[in-house]
Short mmCIF file of C-alpha atoms in Angstrom, two decimals:
data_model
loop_
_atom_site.label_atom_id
_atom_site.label_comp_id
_atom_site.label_asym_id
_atom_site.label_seq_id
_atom_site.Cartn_x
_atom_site.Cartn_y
_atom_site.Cartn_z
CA UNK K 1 112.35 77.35 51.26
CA UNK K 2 115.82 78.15 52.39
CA UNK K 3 114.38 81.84 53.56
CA UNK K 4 111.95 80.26 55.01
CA UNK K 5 114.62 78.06 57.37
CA UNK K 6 116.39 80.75 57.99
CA UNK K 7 113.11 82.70 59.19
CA UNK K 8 112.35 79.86 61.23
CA UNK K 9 115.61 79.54 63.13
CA UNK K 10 116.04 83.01 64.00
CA UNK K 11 112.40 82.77 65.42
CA UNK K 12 112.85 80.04 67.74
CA UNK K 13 116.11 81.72 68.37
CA UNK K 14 114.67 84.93 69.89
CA UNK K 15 111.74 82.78 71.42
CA UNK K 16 114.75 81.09 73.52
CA UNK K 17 116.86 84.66 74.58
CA UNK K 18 113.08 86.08 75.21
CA UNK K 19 112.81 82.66 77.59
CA UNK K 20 116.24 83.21 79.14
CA UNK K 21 115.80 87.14 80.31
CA UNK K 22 112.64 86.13 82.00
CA UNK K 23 114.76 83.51 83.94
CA UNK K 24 117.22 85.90 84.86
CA UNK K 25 114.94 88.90 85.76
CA UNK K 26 112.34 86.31 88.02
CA UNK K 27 115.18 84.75 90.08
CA UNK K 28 117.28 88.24 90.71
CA UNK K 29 115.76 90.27 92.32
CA UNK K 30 112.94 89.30 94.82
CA UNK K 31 110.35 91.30 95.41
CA UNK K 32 109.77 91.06 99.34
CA UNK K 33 108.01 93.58 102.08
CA UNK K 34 107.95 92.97 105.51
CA UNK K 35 105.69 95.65 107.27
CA UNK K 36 103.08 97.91 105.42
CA UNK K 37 102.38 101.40 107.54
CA UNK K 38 98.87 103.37 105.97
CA UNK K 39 98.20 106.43 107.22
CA UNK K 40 94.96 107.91 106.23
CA UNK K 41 91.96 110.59 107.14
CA UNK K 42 88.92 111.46 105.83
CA UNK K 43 88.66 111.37 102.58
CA UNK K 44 85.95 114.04 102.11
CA UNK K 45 89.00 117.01 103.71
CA UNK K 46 91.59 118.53 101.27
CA UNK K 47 94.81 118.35 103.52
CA UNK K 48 98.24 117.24 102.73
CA UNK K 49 98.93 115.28 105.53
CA UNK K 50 103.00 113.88 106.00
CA UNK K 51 104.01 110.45 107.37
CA UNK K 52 107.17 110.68 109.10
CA UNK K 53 108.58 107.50 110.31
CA UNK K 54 112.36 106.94 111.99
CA UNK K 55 113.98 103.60 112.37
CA UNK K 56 116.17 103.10 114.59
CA UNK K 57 119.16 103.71 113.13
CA UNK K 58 117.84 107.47 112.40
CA UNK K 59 116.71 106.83 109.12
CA UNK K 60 113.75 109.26 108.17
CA UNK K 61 111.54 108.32 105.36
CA UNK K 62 108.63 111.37 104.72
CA UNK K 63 108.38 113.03 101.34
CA UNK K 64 111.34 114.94 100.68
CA UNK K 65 113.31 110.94 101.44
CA UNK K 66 111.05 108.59 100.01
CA UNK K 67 113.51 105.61 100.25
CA UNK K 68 115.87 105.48 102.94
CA UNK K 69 117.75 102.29 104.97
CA UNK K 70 114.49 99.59 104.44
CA UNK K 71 111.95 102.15 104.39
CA UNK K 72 110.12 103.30 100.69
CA UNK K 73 107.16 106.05 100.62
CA UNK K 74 105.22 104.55 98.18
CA UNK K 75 102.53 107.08 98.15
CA UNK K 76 102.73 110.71 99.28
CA UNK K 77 98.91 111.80 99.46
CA UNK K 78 98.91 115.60 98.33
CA UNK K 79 94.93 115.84 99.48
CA UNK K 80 92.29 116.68 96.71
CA UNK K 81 95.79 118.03 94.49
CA UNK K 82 96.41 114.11 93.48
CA UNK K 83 93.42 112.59 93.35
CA UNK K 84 92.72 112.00 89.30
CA UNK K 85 95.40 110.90 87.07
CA UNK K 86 95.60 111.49 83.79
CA UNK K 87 96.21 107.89 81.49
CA UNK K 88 95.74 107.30 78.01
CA UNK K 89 92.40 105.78 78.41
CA UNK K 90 90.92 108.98 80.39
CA UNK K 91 91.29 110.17 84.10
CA UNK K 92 91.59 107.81 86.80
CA UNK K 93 90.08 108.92 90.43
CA UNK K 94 91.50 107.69 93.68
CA UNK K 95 89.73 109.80 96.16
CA UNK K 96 91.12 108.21 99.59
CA UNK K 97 93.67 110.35 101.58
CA UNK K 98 96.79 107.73 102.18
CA UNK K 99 99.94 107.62 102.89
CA UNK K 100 101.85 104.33 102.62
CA UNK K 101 105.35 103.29 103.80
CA UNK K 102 106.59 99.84 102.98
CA UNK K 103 109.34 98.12 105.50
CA UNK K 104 111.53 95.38 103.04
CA UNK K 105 113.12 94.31 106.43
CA UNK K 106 113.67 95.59 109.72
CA UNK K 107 115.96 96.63 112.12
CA UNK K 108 115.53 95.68 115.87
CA UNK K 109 114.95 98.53 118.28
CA UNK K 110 112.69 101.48 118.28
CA UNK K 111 110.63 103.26 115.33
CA UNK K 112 108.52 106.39 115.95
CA UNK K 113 105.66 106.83 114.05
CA UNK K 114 104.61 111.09 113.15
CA UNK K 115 101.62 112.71 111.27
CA UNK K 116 102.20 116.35 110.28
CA UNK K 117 99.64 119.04 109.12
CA UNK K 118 101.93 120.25 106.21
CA UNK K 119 98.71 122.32 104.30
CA UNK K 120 94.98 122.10 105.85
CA UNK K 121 92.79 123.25 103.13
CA UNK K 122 89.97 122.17 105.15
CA UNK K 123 89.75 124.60 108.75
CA UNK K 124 88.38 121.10 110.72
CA UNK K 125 90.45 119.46 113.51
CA UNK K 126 91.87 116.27 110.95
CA UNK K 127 91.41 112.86 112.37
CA UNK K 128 94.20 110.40 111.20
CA UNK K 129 94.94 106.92 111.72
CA UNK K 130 97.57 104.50 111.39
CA UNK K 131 97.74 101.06 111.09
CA UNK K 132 100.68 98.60 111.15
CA UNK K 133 100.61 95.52 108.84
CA UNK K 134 103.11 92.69 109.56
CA UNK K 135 102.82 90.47 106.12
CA UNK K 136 105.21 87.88 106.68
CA UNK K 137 104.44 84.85 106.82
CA UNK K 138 100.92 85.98 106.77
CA UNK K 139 99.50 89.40 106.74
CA UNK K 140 98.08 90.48 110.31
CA UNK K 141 97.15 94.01 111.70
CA UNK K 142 99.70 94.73 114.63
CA UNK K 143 98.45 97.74 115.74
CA UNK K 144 95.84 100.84 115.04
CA UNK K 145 96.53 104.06 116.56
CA UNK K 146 94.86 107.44 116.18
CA UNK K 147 95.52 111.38 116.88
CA UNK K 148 93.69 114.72 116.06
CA UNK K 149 95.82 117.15 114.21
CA UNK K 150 94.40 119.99 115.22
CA UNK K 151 96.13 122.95 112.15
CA UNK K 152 98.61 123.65 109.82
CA UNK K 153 101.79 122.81 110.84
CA UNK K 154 100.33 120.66 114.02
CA UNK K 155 102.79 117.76 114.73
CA UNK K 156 101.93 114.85 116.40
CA UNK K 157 103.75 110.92 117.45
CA UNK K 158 101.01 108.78 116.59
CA UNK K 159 102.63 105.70 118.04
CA UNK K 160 106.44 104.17 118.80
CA UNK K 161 106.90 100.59 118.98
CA UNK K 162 109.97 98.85 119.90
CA UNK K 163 110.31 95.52 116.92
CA UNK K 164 111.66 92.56 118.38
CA UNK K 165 114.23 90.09 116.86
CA UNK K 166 111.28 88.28 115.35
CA UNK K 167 109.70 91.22 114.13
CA UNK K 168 106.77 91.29 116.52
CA UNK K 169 106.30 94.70 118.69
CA UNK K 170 107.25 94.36 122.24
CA UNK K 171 106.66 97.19 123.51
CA UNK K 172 104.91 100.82 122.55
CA UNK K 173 103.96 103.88 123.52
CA UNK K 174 102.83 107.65 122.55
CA UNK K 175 105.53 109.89 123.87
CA UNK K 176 105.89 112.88 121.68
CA UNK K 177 109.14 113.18 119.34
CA UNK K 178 109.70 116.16 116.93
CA UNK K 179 111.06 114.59 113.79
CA UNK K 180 109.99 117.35 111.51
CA UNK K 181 112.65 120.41 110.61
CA UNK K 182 115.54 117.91 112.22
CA UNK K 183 118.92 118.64 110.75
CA UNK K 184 119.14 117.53 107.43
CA UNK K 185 115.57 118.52 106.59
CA UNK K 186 115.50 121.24 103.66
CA UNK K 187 112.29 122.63 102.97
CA UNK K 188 109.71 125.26 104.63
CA UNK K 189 106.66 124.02 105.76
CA UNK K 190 103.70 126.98 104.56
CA UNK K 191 102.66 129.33 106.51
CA UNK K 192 98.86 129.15 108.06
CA UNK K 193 96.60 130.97 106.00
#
């Protein structure tokens, strides 16, 4: 019976620490996200089309920086390359070409908003569009905005919007920025087949 006490204590011992971490962990760190940018194009064309967006403090997230300043790439669609991964209970499909980037707060000022043509698989013009997501204090669609990239290596602003102090746009437009290859940037894009 004494074994059995001692058994007993240490149980509703752990049960308690177990208790206590999930305290900790829940009030630490918050999980939070302010904007949501999706880029995406057809799904049926095997391209690896790159999200580029600057803040305006300079920061560049695209795939070679997937978390910079408040930015985070949370999905870098490689085209057809990606679609099925492999889990333990069999292959998993997610056929939709998408590229996400996740804002956990903003910075007033101007962000510009790229799609880039890094490898076209597919010899069609690509359609892409973005949309802007403001999810705070409830989600709402800001903004859709669309551009034809027309081959490999094609670069085009899909939109720049200036966010206020409130996080609202104010203003936007489609003047044409080169962010891709800007100092700092260390990789080749392929060469058109």
């Amino acid at each position: 019976s004494n074994m059995l006490l001692a058994f007993t204590a240490l149980f509703v011992l752990a049960f308690a620490m177990i208790n206590q971490n999930k305290d900790i962990s829940k009030s630490s760190v918050e999980v939070k996200a302010e904007f949501i940018i999706t880029m995406s194009w057809p799904d049926d064309m095997d391209n690896d089309i790159d999200l580029y967006i600057e803040d305006p403090l300079g920061n560049l997230v695209f795939f070679r920086s997937r978390e910079v300043g408040l930015m985070h790439l949370d999905r870098d669609d490689l085209g057809f390359k990606n679609d099925t991964v492999d889990t333990p209970q069999g292959p998993v499909k997610y056929p939709y070409n998408r590229e996400i980037v996740t804002f956990r707060g903003y910075h007033v000022g101007e962000y510009c908003v790229n799609a880039h043509a890094y490898k076209t698989n597919d010899k069609r013009p690509c359609p892409v569009v973005v949309q802007i997501d403001k999810l705070n204090p409830t989600m709402k669609t800001l903004m859709i905005s669309n551009v034809v990239l027309e081959s490999q290596g094609d670069e085009k602003t899909v939109i720049r919007f200036k966010l206020n102090k409130d996080g609202m746009i104010e203003s936007s437009n489609t003047i044409q920025k080169k962010i891709v290859g800007k100092p700092g940037q260390t990789f080749e894009v392929p060469s058109s087949p």
